[in-house]
Coordinates of C-alpha atoms and ligand atoms in Angstrom, one line a residue:
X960 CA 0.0 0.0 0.0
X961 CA 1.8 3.3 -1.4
X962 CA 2.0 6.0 1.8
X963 CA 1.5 9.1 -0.4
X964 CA -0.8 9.1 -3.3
X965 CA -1.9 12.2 -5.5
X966 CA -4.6 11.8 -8.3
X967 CA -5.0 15.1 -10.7
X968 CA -4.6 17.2 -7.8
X969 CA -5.5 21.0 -9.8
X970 CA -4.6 24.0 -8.4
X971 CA -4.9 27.5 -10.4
X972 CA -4.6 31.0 -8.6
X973 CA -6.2 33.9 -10.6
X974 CA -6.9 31.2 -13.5
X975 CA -3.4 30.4 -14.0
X976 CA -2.9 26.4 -13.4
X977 CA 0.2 26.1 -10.4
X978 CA -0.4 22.8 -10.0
X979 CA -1.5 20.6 -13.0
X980 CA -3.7 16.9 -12.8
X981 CA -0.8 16.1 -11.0
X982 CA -0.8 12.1 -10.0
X983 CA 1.7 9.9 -8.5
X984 CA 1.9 6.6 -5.8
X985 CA 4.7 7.0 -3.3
X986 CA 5.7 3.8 -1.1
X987 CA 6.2 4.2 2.6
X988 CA 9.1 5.0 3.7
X989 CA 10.4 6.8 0.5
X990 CA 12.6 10.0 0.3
X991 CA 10.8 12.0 -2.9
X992 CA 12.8 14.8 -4.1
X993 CA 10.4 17.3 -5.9
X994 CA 12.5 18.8 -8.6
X995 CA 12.0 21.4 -11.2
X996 CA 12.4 25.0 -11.9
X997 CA 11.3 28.4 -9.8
X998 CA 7.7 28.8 -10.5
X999 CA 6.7 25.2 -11.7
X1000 CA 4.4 24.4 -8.8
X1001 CA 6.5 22.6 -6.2
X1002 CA 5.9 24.7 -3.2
X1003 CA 1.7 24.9 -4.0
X1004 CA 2.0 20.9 -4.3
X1005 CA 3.8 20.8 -1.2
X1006 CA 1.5 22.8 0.6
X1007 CA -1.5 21.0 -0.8
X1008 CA 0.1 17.7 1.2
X1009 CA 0.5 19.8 4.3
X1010 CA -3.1 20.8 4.3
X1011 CA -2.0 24.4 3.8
X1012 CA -3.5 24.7 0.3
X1013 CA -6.7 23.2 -0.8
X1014 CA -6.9 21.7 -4.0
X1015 CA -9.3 22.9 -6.8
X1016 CA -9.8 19.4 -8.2
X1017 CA -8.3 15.4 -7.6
X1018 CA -7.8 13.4 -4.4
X1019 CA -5.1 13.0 -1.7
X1020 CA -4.5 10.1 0.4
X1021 CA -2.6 9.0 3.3
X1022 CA -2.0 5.3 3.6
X1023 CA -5.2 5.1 1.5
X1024 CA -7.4 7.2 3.8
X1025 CA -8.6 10.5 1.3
X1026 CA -7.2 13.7 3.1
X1027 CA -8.3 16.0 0.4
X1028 CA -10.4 15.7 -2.3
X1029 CA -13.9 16.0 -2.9
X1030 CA -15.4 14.6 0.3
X1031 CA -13.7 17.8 2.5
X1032 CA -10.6 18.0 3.7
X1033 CA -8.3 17.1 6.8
X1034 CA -6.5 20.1 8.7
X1035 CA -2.5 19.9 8.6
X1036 CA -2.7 19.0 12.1
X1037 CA -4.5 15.5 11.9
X1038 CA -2.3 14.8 9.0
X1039 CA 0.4 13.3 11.0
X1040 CA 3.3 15.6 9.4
X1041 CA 6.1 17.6 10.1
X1042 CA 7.1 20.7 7.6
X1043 CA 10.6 22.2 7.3
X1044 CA 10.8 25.4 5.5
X1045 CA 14.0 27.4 4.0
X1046 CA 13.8 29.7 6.7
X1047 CA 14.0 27.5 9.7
X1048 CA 11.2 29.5 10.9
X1049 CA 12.7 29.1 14.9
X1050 CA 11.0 31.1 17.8
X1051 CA 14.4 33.3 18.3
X1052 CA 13.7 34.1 22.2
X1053 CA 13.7 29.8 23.1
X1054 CA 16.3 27.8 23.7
X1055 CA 16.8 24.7 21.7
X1056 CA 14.9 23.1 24.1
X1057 CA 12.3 25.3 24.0
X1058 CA 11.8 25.4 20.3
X1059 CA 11.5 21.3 20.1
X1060 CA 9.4 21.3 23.1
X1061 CA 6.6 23.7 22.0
X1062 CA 4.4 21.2 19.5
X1063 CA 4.9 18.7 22.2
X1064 CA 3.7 21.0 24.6
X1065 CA 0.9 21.4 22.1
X1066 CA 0.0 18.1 22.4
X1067 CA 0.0 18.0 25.7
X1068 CA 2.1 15.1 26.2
X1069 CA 3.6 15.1 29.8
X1070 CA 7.0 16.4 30.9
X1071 CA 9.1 12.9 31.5
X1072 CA 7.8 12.0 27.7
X1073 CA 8.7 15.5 26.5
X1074 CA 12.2 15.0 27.9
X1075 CA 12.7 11.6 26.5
X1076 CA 11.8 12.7 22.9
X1077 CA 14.3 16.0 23.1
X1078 CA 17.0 14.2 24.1
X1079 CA 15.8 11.5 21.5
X1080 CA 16.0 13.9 18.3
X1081 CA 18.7 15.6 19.8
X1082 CA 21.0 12.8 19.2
X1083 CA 19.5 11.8 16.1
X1084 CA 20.3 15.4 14.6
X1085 CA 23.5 15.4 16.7
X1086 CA 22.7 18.4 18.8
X1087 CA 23.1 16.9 21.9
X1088 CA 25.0 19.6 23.6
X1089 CA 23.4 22.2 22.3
X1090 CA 19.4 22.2 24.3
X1091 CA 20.5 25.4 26.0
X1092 CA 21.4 27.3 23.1
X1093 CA 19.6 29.9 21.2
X1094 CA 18.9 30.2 17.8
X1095 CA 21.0 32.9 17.3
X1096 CA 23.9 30.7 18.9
X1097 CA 24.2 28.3 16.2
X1098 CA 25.3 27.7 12.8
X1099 CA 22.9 27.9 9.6
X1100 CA 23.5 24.3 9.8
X1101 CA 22.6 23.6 13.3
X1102 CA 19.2 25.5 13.1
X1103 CA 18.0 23.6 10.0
X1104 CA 19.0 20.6 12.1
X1105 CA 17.1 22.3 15.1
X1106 CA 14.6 22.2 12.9
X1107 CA 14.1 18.9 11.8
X1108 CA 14.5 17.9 15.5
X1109 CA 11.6 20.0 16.0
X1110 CA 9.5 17.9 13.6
X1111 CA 11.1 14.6 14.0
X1112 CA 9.8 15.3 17.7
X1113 CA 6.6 14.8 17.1
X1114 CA 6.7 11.3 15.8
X1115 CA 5.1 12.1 12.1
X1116 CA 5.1 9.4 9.6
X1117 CA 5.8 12.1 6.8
X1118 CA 8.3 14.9 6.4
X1119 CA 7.7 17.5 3.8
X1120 CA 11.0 20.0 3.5
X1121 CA 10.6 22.9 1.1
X1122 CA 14.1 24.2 0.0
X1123 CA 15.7 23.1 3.3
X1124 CA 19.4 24.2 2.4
X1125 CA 18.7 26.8 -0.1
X1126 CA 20.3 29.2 2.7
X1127 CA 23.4 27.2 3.5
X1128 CA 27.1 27.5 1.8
X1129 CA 27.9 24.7 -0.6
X1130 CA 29.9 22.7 1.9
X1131 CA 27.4 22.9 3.9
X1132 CA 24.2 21.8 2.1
X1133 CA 26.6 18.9 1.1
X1134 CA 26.9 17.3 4.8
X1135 CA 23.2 18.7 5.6
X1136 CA 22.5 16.2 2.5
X1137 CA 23.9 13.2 3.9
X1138 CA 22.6 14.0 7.7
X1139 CA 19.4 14.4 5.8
X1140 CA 19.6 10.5 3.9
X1141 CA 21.2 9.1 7.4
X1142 CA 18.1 11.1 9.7
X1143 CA 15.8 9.6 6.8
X1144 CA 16.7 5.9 7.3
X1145 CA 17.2 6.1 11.3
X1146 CA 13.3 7.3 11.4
X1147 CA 12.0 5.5 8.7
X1148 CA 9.2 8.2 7.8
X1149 CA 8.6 9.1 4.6
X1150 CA 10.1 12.5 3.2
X1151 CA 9.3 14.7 0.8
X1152 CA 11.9 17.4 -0.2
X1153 CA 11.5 20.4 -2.4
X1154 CA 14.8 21.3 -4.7
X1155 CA 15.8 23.3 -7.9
X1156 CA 18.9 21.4 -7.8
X1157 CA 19.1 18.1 -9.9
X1158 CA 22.1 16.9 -8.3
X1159 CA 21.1 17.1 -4.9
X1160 CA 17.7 15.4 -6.0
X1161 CA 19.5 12.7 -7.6
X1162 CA 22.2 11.9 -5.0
X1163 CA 19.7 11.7 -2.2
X1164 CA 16.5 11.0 -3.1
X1165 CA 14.8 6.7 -3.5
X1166 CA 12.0 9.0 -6.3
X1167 CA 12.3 11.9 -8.1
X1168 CA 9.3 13.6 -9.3
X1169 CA 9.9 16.3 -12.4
X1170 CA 7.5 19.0 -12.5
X1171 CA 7.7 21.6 -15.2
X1172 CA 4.9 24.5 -15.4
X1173 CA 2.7 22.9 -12.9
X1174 CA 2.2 19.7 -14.8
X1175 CA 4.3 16.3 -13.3
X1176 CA 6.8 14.9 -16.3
X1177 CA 7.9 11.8 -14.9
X1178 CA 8.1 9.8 -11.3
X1179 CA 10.6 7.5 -10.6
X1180 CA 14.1 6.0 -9.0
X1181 CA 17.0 8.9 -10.0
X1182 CA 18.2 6.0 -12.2
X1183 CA 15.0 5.3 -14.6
X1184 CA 14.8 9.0 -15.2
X1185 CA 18.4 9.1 -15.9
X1186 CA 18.4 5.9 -18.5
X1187 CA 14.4 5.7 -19.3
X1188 CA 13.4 9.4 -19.7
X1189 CA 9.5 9.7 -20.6
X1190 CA 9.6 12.7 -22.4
X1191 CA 12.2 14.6 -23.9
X1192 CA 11.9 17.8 -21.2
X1193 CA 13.4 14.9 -19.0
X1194 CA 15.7 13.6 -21.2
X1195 CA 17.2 16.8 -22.1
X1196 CA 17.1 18.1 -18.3
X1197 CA 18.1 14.8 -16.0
X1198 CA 22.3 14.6 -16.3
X1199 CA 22.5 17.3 -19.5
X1200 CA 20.9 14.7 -21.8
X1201 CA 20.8 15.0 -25.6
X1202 CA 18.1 13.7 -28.1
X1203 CA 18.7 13.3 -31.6
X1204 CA 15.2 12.8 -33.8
X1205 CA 14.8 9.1 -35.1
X1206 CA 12.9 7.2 -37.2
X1207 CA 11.4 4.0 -35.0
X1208 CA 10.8 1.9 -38.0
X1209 CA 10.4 -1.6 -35.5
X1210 CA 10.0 -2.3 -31.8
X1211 CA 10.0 -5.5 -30.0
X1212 CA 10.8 -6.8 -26.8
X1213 CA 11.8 -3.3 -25.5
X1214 CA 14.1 -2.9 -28.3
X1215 CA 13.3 0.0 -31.1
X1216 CA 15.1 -0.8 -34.6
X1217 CA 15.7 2.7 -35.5
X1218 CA 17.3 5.1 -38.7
X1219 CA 19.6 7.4 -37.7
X1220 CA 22.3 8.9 -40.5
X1221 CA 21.7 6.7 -42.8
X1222 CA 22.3 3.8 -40.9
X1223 CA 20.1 1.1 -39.4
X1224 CA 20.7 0.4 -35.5
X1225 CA 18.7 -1.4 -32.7
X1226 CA 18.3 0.5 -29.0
X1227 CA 16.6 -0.1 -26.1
X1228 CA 13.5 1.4 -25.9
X1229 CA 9.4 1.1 -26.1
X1230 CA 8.7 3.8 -28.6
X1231 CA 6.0 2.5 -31.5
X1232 CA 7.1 2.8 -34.7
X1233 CA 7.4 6.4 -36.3
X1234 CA 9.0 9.9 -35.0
X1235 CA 11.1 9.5 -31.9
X1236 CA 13.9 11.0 -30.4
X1237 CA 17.5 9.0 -29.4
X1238 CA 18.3 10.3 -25.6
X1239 CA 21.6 9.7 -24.5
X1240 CA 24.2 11.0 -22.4
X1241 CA 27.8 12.3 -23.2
X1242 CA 29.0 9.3 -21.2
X1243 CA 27.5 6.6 -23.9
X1244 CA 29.4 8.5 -26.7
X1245 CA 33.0 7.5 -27.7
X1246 CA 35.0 7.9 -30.8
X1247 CA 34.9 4.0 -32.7
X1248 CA 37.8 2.8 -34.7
X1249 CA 35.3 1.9 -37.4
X1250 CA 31.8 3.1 -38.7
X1251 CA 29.6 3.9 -35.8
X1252 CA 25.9 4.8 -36.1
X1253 CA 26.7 8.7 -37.0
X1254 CA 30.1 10.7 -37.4
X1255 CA 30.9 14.2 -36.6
X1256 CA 33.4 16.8 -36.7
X1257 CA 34.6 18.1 -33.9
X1258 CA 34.1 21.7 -33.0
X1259 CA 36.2 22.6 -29.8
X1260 CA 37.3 20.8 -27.0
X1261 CA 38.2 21.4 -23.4
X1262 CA 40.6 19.9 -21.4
X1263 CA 38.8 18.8 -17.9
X1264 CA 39.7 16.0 -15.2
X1265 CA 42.4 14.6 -17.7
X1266 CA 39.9 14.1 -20.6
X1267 CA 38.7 16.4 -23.5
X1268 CA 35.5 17.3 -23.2
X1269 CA 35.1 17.5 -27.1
X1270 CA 32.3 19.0 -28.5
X1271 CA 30.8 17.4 -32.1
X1272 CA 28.9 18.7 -34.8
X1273 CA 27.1 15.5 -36.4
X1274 CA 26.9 14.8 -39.8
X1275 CA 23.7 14.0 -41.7
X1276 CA 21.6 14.0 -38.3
X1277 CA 19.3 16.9 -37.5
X1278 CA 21.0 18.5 -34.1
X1279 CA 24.0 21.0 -33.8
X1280 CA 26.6 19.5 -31.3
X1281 CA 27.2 16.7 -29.1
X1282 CA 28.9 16.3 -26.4
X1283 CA 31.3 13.3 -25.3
X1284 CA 34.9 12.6 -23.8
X1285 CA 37.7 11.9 -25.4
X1286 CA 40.9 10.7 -24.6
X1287 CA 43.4 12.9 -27.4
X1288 CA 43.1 16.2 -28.6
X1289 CA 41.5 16.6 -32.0
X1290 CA 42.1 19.3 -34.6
X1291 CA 38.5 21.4 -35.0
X1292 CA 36.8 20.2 -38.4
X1293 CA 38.4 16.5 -37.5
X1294 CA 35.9 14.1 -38.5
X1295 CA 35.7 10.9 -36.2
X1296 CA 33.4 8.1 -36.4
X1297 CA 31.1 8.0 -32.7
X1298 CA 30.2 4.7 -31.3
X1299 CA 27.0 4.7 -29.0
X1300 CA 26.7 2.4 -25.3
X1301 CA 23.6 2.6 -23.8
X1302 CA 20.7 4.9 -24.8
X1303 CA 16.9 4.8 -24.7
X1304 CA 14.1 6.1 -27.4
X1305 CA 11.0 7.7 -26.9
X1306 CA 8.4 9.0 -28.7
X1307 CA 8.5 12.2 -30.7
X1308 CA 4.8 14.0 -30.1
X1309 CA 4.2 16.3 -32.6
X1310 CA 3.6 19.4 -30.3
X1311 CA 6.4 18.7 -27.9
X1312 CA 5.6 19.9 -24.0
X1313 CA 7.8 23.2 -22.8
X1314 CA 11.2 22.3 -22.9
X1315 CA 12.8 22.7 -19.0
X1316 CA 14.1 25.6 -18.4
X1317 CA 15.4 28.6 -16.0
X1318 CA 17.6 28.1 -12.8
X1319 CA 17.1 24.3 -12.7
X1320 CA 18.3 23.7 -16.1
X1321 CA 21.4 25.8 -15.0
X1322 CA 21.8 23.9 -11.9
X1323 CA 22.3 20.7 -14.1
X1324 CA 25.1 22.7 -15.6
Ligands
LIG155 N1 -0.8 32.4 -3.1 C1 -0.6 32.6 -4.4 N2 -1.3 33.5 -5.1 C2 -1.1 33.6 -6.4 N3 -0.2 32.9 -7.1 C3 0.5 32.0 -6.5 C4 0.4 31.8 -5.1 N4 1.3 30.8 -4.7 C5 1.9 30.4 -5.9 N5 1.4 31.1 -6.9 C6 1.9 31.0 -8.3 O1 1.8 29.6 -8.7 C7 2.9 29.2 -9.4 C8 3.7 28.1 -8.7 O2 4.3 28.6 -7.5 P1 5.1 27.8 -6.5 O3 5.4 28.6 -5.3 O4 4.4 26.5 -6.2 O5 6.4 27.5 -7.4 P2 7.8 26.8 -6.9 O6 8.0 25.7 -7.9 O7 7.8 26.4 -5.5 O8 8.9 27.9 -7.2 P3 10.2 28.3 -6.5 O9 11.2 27.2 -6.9 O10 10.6 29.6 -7.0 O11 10.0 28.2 -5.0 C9 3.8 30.5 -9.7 O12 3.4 31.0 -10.9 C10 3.3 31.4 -8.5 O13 3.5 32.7 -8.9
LIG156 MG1 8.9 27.1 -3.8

């Protein structure tokens, strides 16, 4: 039984659609990284699984019980949840302490069970030292752990986290990630975490959900959106893909038999026959000693971590440049023949969805 499960939830403000039909089956215990770029609906989704936001249209449930949708909905605060925001959003005048024992307070749980549970999170955020501290005392760092502890505290079976390190130095936000993925496992509740930024998503998440202008592109483990894309938004976004455009002209068995320069080749792949697009990655490019399935010339090439990052205009396929490694330095205009490992193909659609775009395309970068 998934934990988290979203069918077209719709949410528009002033007619414009933030959150788009969006549906998707989490299982419990997963860490979902919502990724996409500023504007595309992540924090409105987020909110609407908080019980902040109601939706306009489609069902939410909890371990299959609805907690939004068209029968009414549940307040945040029977949802069983704990929310982590950028901002830490601490009560600067409490201690450590005092901030994590507020909501328990709240809940009127009695002292010697209050105590337990803030040294409990407190040594699961490793803060133990710090109870008597103020916010003010303590490193970015400390206070977004301060403020998991916070929620952690209060036993919630799900964890939403909108942008939690968007305010800490890249060094930073690196450790944060892995205290994140360790606090994650230890508690066994399932998280949900807000990011522009694809690698972070990737490195730390069990799902990935894409969202591009309020509308969900793909869900799934960071590795079948890196090597089975759904759409070519994906594709091109997920690892700095590239698509060329294909002919499909057989498919069987999750193999397409496709046309690409002239040449026949057979990839994996569960695109019918007609227009699709080749996705692949600079990483399943290398130069072959004989014919490969395209050629190029190269166009310039940088020298970075001991390889060439050579850059290559193909010949006779529809695309500008492709990227791939090489081991020697080429000439520009030297023609090479490019051997292909891996790949995937998808469909073409004739009216292709928005391409991804804006700071989390960059952040691929
Ligand atoms: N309360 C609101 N009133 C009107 N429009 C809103 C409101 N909240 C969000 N929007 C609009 O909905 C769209 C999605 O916003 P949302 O905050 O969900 O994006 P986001 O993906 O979280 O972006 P960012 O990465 O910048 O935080 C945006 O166009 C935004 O302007
Ligand atoms: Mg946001």
């Amino acid at each position: 039984m998934p934990h988290l499960v979203a069918r077209n939830l719709t949410k528009s403000f002033d007619g414009v659609r933030a959150v788009d039909q969006v549906s998707f089956a989490i299982p419990d215990g997963a860490f979902l990284a919502l990724l996409g770029p500023s504007g595309c609906g992540k924090t409105t989704l987020l909110r609407m699984i908080a019980g902040l936001e109601d939706p306009d249209a489609g069902e939410l449930l909890f371990d299959d019980v609805a907690v939004a949708g068209p029968r009414g909905t549940l307040p945040p605060e029977a949802r069983r949840l704990g929310m982590v925001f950028q901002s830490y959003a601490l009560w600067p005048h409490m201690t450590v302490r005092g901030n994590i024992e507020f909501g328990l307070k709240v809940q009127k749980l009695p002292a010697a069970e209050r105590r337990r549970r803030i040294e409990e999170v407190l040594e699961v955020v490793g803060l133990s030292g710090h109870a008597a501290r103020r916010p003010h005392e303590l490193s970015g760092g400390q206070r977004q752990r301060v403020a998991l502890a916070r929620s952690l505290a209060l036993r919630p079976g799900l964890i939403l986290l909108d942008e939690p390190l968007a305010n800490l130095d890249a060094h930073l936000r690196e450790t944060m990630l892995a205290e994140f993925r360790r606090i994650h496992s230890m508690t066994g509740a399932t998280f949900v975490f807000v990011t522009h930024d694809q690698e972070e998503a990737m490195a730390v998440a069990t799902h990935v959900a894409v969202m591009n202008r309020g509308r969900l592109e793909q869900v799934g483990t960071p590795e079948d959106l890196y090597r089975r894309p759904q759409t070519e938004s994906v594709a091109r976004f997920i690892g700095r893909g590239r698509t060329l455009p294909v002919e499909v002209m057989a498919s069987q068995d999750g193999l397409c038999t496709i046309a690409l320069a002239g040449g026949v080749l057979k990839v994996a792949g569960l695109a019918p026959p007609g227009p699709g697009w080749l996705c692949f990655h600079a990483s399943d490019l290398s130069r072959a000693p004989q014919r490969g399935p395209f050629a190029g010339e190269v166009v310039n090439q940088l020298f970075q971590n001991g390889v060439y990052a050579t850059e290559l205009a193909p010949l006779g396929v529809d695309v500008e440049t492709v990227s791939l490694a090489l081991p020697e330095r080429l000439a520009p205009g030297t023609r090479i023949e490019v051997g292909l490992s891996g790949g995937w193909v998808i469909a073409r659609a004739p009216s292709a969805a928005p391409a991804l775009t804006g700071a989390a395309a960059r952040s691929s970068a």
